Coordinates of C-alpha atoms and ligand atoms in Angstrom, one line a residue:
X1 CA 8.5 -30.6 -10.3
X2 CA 5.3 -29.9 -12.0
X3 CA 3.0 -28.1 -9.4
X4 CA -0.6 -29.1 -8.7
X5 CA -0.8 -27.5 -4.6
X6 CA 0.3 -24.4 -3.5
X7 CA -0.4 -22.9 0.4
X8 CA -0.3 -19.9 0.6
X9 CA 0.5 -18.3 4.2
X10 CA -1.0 -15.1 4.6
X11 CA -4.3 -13.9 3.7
X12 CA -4.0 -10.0 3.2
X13 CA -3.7 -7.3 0.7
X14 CA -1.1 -9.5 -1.1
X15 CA -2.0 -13.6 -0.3
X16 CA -5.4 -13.0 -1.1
X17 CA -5.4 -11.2 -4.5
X18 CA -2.5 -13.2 -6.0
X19 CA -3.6 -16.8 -4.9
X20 CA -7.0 -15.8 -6.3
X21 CA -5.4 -15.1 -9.6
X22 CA -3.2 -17.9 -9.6
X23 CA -6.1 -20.2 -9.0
X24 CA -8.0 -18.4 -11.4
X25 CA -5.6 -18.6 -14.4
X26 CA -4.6 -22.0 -12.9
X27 CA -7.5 -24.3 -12.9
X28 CA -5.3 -27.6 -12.6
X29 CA -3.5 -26.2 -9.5
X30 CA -5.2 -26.3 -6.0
X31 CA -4.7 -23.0 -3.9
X32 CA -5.4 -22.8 0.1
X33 CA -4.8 -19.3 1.8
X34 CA -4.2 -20.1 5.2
X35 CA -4.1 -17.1 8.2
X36 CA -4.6 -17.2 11.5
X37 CA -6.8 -14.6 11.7
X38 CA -10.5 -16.0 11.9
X39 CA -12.2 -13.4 10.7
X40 CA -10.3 -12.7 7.9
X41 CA -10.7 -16.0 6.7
X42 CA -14.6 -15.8 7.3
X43 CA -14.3 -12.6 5.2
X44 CA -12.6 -14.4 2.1
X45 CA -15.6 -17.1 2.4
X46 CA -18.2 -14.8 3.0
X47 CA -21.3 -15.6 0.2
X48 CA -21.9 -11.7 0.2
X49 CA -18.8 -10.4 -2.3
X50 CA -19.0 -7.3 -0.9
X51 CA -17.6 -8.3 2.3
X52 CA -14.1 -9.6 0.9
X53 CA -11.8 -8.1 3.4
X54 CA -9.7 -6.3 0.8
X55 CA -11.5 -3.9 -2.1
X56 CA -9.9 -4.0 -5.1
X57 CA -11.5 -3.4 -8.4
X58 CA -12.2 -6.8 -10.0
X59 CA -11.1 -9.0 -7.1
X60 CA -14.9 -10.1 -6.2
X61 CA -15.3 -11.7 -10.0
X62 CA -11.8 -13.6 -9.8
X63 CA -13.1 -15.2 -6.4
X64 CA -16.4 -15.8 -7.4
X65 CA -14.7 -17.8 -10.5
X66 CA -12.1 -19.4 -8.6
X67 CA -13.5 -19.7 -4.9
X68 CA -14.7 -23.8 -4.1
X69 CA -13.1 -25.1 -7.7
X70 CA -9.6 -24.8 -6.8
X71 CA -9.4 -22.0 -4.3
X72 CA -10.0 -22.2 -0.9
X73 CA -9.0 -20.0 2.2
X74 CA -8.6 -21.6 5.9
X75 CA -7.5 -21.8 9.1
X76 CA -5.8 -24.8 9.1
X77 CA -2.4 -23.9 8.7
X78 CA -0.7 -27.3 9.3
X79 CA -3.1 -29.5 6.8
X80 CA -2.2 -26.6 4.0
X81 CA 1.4 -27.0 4.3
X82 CA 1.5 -30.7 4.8
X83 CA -0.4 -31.0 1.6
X84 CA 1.8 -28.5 -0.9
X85 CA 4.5 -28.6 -3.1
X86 CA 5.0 -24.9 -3.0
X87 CA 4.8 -22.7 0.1
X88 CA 4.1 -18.5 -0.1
X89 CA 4.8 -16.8 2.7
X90 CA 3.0 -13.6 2.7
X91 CA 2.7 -12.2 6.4
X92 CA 3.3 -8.9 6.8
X93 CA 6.8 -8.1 7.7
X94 CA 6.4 -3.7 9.7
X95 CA 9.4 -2.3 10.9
X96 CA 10.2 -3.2 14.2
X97 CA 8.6 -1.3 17.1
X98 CA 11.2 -2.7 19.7
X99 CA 14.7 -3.2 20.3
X100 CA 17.4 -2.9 18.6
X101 CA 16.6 -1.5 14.9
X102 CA 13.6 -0.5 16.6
X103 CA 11.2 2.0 14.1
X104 CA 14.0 1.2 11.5
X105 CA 14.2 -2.8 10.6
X106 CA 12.2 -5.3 9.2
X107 CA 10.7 -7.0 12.1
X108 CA 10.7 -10.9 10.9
X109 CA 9.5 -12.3 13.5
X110 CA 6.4 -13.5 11.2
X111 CA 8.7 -14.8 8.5
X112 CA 10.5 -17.0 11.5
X113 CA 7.5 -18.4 12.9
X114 CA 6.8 -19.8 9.6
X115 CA 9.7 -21.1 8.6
X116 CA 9.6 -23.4 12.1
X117 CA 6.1 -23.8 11.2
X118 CA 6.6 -25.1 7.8
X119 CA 9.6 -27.5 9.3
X120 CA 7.8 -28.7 11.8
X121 CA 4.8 -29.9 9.6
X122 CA 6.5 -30.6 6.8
X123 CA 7.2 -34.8 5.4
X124 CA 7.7 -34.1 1.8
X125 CA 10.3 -31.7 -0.3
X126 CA 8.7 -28.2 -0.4
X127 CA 9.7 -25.3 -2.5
X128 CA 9.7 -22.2 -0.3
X129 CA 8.8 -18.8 -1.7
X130 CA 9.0 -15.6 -0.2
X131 CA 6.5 -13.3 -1.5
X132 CA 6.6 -11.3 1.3
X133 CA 9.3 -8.1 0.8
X134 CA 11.9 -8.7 2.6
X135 CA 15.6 -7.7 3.8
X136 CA 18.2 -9.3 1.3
X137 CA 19.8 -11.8 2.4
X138 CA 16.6 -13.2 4.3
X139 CA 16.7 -16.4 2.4
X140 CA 19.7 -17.0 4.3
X141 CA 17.9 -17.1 7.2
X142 CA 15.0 -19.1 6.0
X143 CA 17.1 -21.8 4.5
X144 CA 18.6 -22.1 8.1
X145 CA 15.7 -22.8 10.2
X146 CA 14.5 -25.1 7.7
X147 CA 17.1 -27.4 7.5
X148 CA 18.2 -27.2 11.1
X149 CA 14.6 -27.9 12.6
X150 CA 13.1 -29.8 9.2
X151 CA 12.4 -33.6 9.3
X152 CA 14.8 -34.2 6.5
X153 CA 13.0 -33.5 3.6
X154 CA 14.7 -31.0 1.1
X155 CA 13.7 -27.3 1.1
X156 CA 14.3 -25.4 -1.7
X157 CA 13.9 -21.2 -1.4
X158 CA 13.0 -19.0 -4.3
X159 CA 12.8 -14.8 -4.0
X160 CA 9.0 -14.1 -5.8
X161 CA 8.4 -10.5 -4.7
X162 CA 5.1 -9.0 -5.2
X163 CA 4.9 -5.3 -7.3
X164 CA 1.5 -5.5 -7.6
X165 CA -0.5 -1.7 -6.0
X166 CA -3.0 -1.6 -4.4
X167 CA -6.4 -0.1 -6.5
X168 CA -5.1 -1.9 -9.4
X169 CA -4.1 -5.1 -7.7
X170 CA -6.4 -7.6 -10.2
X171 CA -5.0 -5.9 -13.3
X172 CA -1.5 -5.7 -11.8
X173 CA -1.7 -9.5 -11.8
X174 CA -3.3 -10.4 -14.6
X175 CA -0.6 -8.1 -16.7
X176 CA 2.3 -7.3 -14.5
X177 CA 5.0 -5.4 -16.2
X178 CA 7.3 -8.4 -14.9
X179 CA 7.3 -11.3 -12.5
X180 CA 10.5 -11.5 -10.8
X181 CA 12.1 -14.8 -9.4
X182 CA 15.1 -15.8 -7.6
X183 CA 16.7 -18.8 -6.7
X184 CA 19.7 -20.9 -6.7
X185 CA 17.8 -24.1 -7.6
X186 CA 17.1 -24.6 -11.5
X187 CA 14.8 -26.9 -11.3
X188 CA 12.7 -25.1 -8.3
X189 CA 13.0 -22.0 -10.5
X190 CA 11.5 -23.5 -13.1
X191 CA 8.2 -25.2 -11.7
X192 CA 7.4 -21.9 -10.3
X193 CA 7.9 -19.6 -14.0
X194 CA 5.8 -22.5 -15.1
X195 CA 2.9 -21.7 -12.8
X196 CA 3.4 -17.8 -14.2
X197 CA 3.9 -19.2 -17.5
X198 CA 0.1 -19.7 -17.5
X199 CA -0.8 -16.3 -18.2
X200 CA 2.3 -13.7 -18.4
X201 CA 4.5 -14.1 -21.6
X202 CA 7.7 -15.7 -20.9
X203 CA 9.9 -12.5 -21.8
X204 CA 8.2 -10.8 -18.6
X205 CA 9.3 -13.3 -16.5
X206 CA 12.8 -12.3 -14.9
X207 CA 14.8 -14.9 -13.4
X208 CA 17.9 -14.1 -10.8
X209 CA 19.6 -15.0 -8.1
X210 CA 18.3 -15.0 -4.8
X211 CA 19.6 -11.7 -3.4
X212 CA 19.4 -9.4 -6.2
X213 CA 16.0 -10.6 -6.1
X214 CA 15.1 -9.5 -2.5
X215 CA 17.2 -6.4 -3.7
X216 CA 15.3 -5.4 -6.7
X217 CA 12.3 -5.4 -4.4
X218 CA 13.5 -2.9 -1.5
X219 CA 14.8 -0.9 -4.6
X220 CA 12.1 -0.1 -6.5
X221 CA 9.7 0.8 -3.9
X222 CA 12.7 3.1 -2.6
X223 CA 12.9 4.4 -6.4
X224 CA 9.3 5.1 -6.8
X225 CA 9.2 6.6 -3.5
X226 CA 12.3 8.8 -4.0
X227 CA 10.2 9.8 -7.1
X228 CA 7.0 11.3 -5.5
X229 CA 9.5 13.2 -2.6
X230 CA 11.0 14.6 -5.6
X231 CA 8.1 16.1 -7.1
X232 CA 6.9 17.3 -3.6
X233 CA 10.1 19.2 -2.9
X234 CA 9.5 20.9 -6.4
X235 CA 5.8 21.9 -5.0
X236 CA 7.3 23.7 -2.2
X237 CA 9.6 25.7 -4.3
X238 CA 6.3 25.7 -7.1
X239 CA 4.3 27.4 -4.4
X240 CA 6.8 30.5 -3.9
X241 CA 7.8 30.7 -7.5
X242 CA 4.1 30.8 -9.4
X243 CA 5.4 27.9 -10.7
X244 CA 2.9 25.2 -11.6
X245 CA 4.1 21.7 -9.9
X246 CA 1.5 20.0 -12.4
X247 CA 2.8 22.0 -15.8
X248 CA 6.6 21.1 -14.6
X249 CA 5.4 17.6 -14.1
X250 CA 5.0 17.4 -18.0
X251 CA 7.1 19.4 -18.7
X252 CA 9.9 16.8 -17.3
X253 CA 7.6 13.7 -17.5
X254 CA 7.7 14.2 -21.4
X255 CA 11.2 13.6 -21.5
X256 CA 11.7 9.6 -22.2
X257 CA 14.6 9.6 -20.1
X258 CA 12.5 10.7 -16.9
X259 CA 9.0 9.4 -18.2
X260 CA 5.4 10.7 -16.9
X261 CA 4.5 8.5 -14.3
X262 CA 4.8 8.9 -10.2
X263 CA 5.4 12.6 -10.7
X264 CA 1.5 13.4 -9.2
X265 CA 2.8 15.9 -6.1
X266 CA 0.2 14.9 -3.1
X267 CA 0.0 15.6 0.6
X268 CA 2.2 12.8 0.5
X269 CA 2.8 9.3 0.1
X270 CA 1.1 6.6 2.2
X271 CA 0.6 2.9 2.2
X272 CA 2.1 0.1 4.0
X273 CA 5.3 -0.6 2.3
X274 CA 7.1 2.8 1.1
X275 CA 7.9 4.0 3.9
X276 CA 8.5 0.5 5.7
X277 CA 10.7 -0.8 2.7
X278 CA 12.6 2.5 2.7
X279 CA 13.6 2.4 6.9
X280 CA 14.1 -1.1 6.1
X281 CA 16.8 -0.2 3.2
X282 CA 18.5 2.5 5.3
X283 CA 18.4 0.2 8.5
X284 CA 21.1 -2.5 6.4
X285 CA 22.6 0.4 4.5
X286 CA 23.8 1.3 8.1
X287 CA 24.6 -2.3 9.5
X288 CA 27.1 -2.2 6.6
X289 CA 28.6 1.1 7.9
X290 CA 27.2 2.6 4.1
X291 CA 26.1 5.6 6.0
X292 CA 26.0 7.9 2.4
X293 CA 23.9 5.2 1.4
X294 CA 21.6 5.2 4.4
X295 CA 21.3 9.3 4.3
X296 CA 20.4 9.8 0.9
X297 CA 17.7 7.1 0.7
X298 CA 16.5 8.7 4.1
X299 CA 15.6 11.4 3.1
X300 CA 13.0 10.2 1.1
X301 CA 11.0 10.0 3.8
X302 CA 12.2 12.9 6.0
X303 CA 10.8 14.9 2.6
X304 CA 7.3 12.5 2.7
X305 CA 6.7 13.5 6.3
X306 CA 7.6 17.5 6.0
X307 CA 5.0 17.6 3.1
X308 CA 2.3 16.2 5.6
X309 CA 2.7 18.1 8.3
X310 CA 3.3 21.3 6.2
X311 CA -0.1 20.6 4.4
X312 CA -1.9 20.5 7.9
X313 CA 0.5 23.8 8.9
X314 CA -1.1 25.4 5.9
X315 CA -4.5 24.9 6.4
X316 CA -4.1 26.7 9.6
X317 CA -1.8 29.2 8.8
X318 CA -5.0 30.1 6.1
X319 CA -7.3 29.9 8.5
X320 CA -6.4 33.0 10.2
X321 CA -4.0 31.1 12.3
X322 CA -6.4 29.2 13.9
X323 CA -8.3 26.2 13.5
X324 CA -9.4 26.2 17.4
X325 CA -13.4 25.3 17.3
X326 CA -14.0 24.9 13.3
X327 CA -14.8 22.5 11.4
X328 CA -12.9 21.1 8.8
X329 CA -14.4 18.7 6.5
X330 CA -11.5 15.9 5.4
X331 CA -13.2 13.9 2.2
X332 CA -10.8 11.1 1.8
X333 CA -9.3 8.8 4.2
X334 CA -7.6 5.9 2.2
X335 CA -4.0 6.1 1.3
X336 CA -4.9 5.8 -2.8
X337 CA -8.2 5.5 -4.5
X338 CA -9.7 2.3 -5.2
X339 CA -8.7 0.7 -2.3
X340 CA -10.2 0.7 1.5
X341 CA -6.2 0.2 2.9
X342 CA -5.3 3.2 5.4
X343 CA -2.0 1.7 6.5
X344 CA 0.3 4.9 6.9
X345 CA -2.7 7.2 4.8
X346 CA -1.1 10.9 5.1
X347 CA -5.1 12.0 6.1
X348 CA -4.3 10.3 9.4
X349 CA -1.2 12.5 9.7
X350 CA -3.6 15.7 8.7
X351 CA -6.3 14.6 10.8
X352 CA -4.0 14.4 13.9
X353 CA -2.4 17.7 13.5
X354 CA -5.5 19.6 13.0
X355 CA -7.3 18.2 16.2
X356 CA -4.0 19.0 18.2
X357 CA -5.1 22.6 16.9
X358 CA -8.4 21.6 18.1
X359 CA -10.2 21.6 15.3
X360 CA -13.8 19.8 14.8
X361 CA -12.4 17.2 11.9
X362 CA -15.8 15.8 10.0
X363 CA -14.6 12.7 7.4
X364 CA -16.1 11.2 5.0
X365 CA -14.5 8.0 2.5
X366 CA -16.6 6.2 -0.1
X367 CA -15.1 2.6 1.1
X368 CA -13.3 3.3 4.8
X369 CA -15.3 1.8 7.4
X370 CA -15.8 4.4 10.5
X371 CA -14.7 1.8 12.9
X372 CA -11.0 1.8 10.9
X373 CA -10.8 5.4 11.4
X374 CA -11.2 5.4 14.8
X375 CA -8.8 2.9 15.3
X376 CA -6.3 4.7 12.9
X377 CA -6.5 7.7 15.4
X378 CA -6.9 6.1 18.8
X379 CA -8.1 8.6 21.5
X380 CA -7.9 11.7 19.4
X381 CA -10.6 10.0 17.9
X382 CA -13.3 11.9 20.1
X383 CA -12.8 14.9 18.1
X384 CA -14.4 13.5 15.0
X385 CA -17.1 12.8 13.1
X386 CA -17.9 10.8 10.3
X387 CA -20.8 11.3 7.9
X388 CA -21.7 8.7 5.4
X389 CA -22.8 11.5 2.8
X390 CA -20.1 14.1 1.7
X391 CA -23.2 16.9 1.5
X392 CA -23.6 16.6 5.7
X393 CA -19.5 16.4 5.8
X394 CA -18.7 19.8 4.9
X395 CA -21.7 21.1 6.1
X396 CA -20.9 24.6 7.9
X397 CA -17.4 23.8 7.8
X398 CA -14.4 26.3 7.3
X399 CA -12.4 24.8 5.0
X400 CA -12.5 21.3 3.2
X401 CA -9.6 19.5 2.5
X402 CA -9.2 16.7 0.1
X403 CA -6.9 13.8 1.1
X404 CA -7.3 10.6 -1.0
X405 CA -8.7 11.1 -5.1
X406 CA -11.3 9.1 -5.0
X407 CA -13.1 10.3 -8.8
X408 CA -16.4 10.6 -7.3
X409 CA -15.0 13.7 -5.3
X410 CA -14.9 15.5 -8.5
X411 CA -18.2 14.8 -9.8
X412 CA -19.5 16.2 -6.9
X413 CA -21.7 19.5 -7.0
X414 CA -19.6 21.8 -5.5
X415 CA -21.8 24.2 -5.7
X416 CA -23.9 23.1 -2.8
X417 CA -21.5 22.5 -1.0
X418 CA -20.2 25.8 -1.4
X419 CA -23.6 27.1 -0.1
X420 CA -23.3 24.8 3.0
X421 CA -20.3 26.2 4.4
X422 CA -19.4 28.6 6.5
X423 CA -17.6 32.1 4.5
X424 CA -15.1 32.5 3.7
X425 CA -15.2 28.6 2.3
X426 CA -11.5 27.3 1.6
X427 CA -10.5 24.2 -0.1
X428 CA -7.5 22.7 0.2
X429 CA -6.9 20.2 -2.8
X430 CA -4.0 17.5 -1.4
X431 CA -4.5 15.9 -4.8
X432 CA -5.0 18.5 -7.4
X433 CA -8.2 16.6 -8.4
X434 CA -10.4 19.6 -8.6
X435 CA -10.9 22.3 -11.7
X436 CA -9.0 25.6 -10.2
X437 CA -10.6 28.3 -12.6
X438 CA -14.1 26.6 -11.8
X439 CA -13.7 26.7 -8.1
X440 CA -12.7 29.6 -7.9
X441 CA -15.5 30.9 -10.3
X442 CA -17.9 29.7 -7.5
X443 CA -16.2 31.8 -4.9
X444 CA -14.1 29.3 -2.9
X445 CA -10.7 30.1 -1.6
X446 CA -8.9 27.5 -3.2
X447 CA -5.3 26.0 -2.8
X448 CA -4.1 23.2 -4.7
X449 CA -0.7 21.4 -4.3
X450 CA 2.4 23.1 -5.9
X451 CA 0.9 26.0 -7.3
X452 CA 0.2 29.4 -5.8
X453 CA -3.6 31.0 -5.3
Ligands
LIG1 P1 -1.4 -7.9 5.6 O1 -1.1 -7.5 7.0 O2 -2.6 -7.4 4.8 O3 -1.5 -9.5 5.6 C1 -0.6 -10.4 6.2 C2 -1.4 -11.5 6.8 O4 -0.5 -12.5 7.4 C3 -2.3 -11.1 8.0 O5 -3.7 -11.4 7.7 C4 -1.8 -11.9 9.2 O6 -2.8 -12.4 10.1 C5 -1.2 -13.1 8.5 N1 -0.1 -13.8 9.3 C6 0.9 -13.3 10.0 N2 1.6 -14.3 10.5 C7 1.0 -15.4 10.2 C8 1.3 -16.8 10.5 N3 2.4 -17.1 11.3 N4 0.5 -17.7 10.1 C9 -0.6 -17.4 9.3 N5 -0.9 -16.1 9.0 C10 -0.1 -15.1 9.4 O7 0.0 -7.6 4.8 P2 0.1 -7.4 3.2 O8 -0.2 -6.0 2.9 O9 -0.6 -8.5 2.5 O10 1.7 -7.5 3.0 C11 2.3 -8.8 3.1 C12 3.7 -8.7 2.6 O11 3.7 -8.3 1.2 C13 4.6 -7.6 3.3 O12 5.9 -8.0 3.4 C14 4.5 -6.4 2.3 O13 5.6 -5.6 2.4 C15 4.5 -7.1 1.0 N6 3.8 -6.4 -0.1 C16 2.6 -5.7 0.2 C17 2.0 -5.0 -0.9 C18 0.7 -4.3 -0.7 O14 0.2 -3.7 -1.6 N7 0.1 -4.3 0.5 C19 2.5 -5.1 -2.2 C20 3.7 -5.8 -2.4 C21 4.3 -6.4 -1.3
LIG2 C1 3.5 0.5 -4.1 C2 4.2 0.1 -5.4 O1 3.6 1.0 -6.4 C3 4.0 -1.3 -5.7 O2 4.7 -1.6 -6.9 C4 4.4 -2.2 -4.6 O3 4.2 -3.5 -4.8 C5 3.7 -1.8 -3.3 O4 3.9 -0.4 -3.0 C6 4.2 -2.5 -2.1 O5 5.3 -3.0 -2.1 O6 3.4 -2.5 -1.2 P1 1.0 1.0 -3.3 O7 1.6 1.5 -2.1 O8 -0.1 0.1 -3.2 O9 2.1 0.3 -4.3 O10 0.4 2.3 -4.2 P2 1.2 3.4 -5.1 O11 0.4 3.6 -6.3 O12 2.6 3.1 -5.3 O13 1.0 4.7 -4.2 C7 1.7 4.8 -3.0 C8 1.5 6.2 -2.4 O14 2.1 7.2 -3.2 C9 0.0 6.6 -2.4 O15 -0.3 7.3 -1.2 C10 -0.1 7.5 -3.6 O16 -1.2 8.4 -3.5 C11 1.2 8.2 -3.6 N1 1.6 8.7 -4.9 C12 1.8 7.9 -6.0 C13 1.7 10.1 -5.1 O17 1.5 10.9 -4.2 N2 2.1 10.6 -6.4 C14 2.3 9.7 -7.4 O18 2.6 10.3 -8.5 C15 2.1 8.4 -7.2

């Protein structure tokens, strides 16, 4: 089947960079992005470019190319479907918050509603894609609901998970190392490598079937997480040893075998999907009674969330063992650079363990909105303040502690803000972004990541 409409259900981080990009390198094929979220939608209309709801570096040209030729976002879910040849599903797909599985599984509730959504509406032969990560054997599932509610027609399911990350979504796209697809159904498999086949070389695309498909995806966010807990457990031991984490980093990373990349230690990984995709693995390790399995990919995060909280431990630990009454400037609140997501962003966990030490937390981020911050901490959110200059952030503060690497924060003239704040002034570098031997020349107390004072 040769596409020329695609729906695409879902309108987030994922559905709207990689529709965009498949309308824009896809001229011939019409693209609707359908959620149910109003204001999301009025977001990815919005004339002003700056108010896309997702920043991403790029993303603003490839809709202003694409957006009213052949790419169009909605509300109407029903006319989107009814009018496609090839269904995404990209909803979001958190681990479960009740029941059983409950802060462990994959809560699919999302990915059922549209499957009886797209076999309700649908009156002509649909291929079916999950873009969405999800746990193997979902298809299963999927193909189930479809042809026991369907109206006949013939549903065909492919596996098309997204690896695209977030700050580097666009360029992701537009080169991804490979596009991965699985399916049972030549033919289905097919029409959609031709839609890829527009822009990535046919050697990147990677054809399997269905499961290892859903597979590979769990997998290799589990591998690049197990990567980054792995370079943070060697900070810890860094820190006692005068050890450099950073100097051992390529030191390893230059051996081919191991390779450079994901070996930056950091207060810790964030995002939405690491830590989700991880549970998510352990969760079916377990329903298969693999509980090896389920341990040692555990772990992973065990190690992610003891680097946290020991990063917010040591701040008051320096502090003279209390952080009751001072302010602490935290520049950064974003997960990653480049990107205004905060889903799971280790500054929240920072944030909330300083103000149970009742600390005054000031926070400044180049692209978080204040209003996501304060929904990101709830009620602690009374003990905080948010500056939109980094100059008035660590004003008269103790200490300031960096959370995301945003490049601006080290262009900034640290100097002044030196003389703002209160003395001793500490720094506590999350990301290793800053110049040690320079900071220190200026007269703060600085402590970086994986490497001792
Ligand atoms: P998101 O929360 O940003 O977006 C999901 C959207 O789906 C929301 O806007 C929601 O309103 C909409 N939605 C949910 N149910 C719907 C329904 N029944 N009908 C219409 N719209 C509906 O999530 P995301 O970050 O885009 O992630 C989506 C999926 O992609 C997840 O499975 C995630 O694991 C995976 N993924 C995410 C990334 C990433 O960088 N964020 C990368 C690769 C894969
Ligand atoms: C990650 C994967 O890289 C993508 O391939 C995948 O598609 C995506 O998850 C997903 O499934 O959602 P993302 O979470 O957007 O992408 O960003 P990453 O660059 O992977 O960073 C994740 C976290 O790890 C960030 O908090 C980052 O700061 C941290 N990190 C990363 C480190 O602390 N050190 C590193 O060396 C690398």
């Amino acid at each position: 089947m040769k596409i020329d409409s695609i729906c695409c259900i879902g309108a987030g981080y994922v559905g709207g960079p990689t529709m965009a990009v498949i309308a824009q390198k896809c001229p011939n094929i019409k693209v609707t992005v359908v959620d149910l979220n109003e204001a999301r939608i009025a977001a990815w209309n919005d004339a002003d470019f700056d108010k896309l709801p997702v920043y991403e570096p790029g993303l603003a040209d490839v809709v202003k190319e694409a957006r009213g030729r052949n790419l169009f976002f909605s509300t109407d879910v029903d006319k989107a479907i009814d009018e496609a040849q090839m269904i995404f599903i990209s909803v979001n797909t958190p681990t479960k918050t009740y029941g059983a599985g409950k802060g462990m599984a994959a809560d699919l509730k999302y990915i059922e509603l549209c499957a009886r959504q797209i076999a309700r509406i649908a009156k002509s032969d649909k291929i079916v894609v999950e873009k969405s990560t999800l746990p193997v054997r979902t298809a299963e599932a999927i193909k189930s609901i479809l042809d026991n509610t369907g109206n006949g027609v013939n549903f065909q399911i492919l596996s098309n998970p997204e690896f695209l990350a977030e700050g580097t979504a666009v360029q992701d796209l537009h080169n991804p190392d490979r596009v991965l697809i699985g399916g049972n159904d030549a033919e289905a498999i097919q029409s959609l490598v031709d839609v890829y086949g527009n822009w990535v070389p046919k050697e990147r695309i990677l054809t399997t079937n269905v499961w290892s498909s859903e597979l590979s995806k769990l997998t290799a966010n589990a591998f690049l997480a197990q990567r980054v807990s792995s370079i943070n457990a060697i900070s810890e031991l860094c820190e006692k040893t005068e050890a450099d984490v950073s100097e051992v980093a390529k030191a390893i990373g230059m051996d081919s075998r191991i390779g450079s990349k994901f070996l930056k230690a950091s207060v810790g990984f964030g995002g939405s999907c690491f830590q989700k995709d991880i549970l998510n693995l352990v969760y079916i390790a377990k329903s298969y009674g693999l509980h090896e399995v389920a341990d040692y990919w555990e772990q992973v995060v065990i190690m992610n969330d003891h680097q946290k909280h020991r990063f917010a431990k040591n701040i008051v630990r320096t502090l003279y063992n209390t952080v009751s009454g001072k302010k602490i400037a935290m520049l950064g609140w974003a997960f990653k650079k480049d990107t205004n997501d905060t889903r799971e962003s280790a500054a929240i966990n920072v944030a909330q363990d300083l103000l149970n030490e009742e600390a005054k937390v000031a926070v400044y981020d180049p692209k978080v909105e204040p209003a996501q911050i304060q929904f990101d901490l709830g009620e602690q959110f009374e003990g905080v303040t948010i500056e939109n200059n980094p100059y008035e952030t660590c004003k008269n503060a103790h200490a300031v502690a960096i959370l995301t690497e945003w490049d601006e924060f080290v262009t900034y003239d640290w100097q002044k803000i030196y003389d703002g704040m209160l003395k001793p002034a500490f720094v506590f570098d999350g990301r290793n972004i800053l110049d040690k031997q320079k900071m220190k020349a200026i007269g703060f107390i600085y402590n970086a990541v994986g490497s001792s004072n």
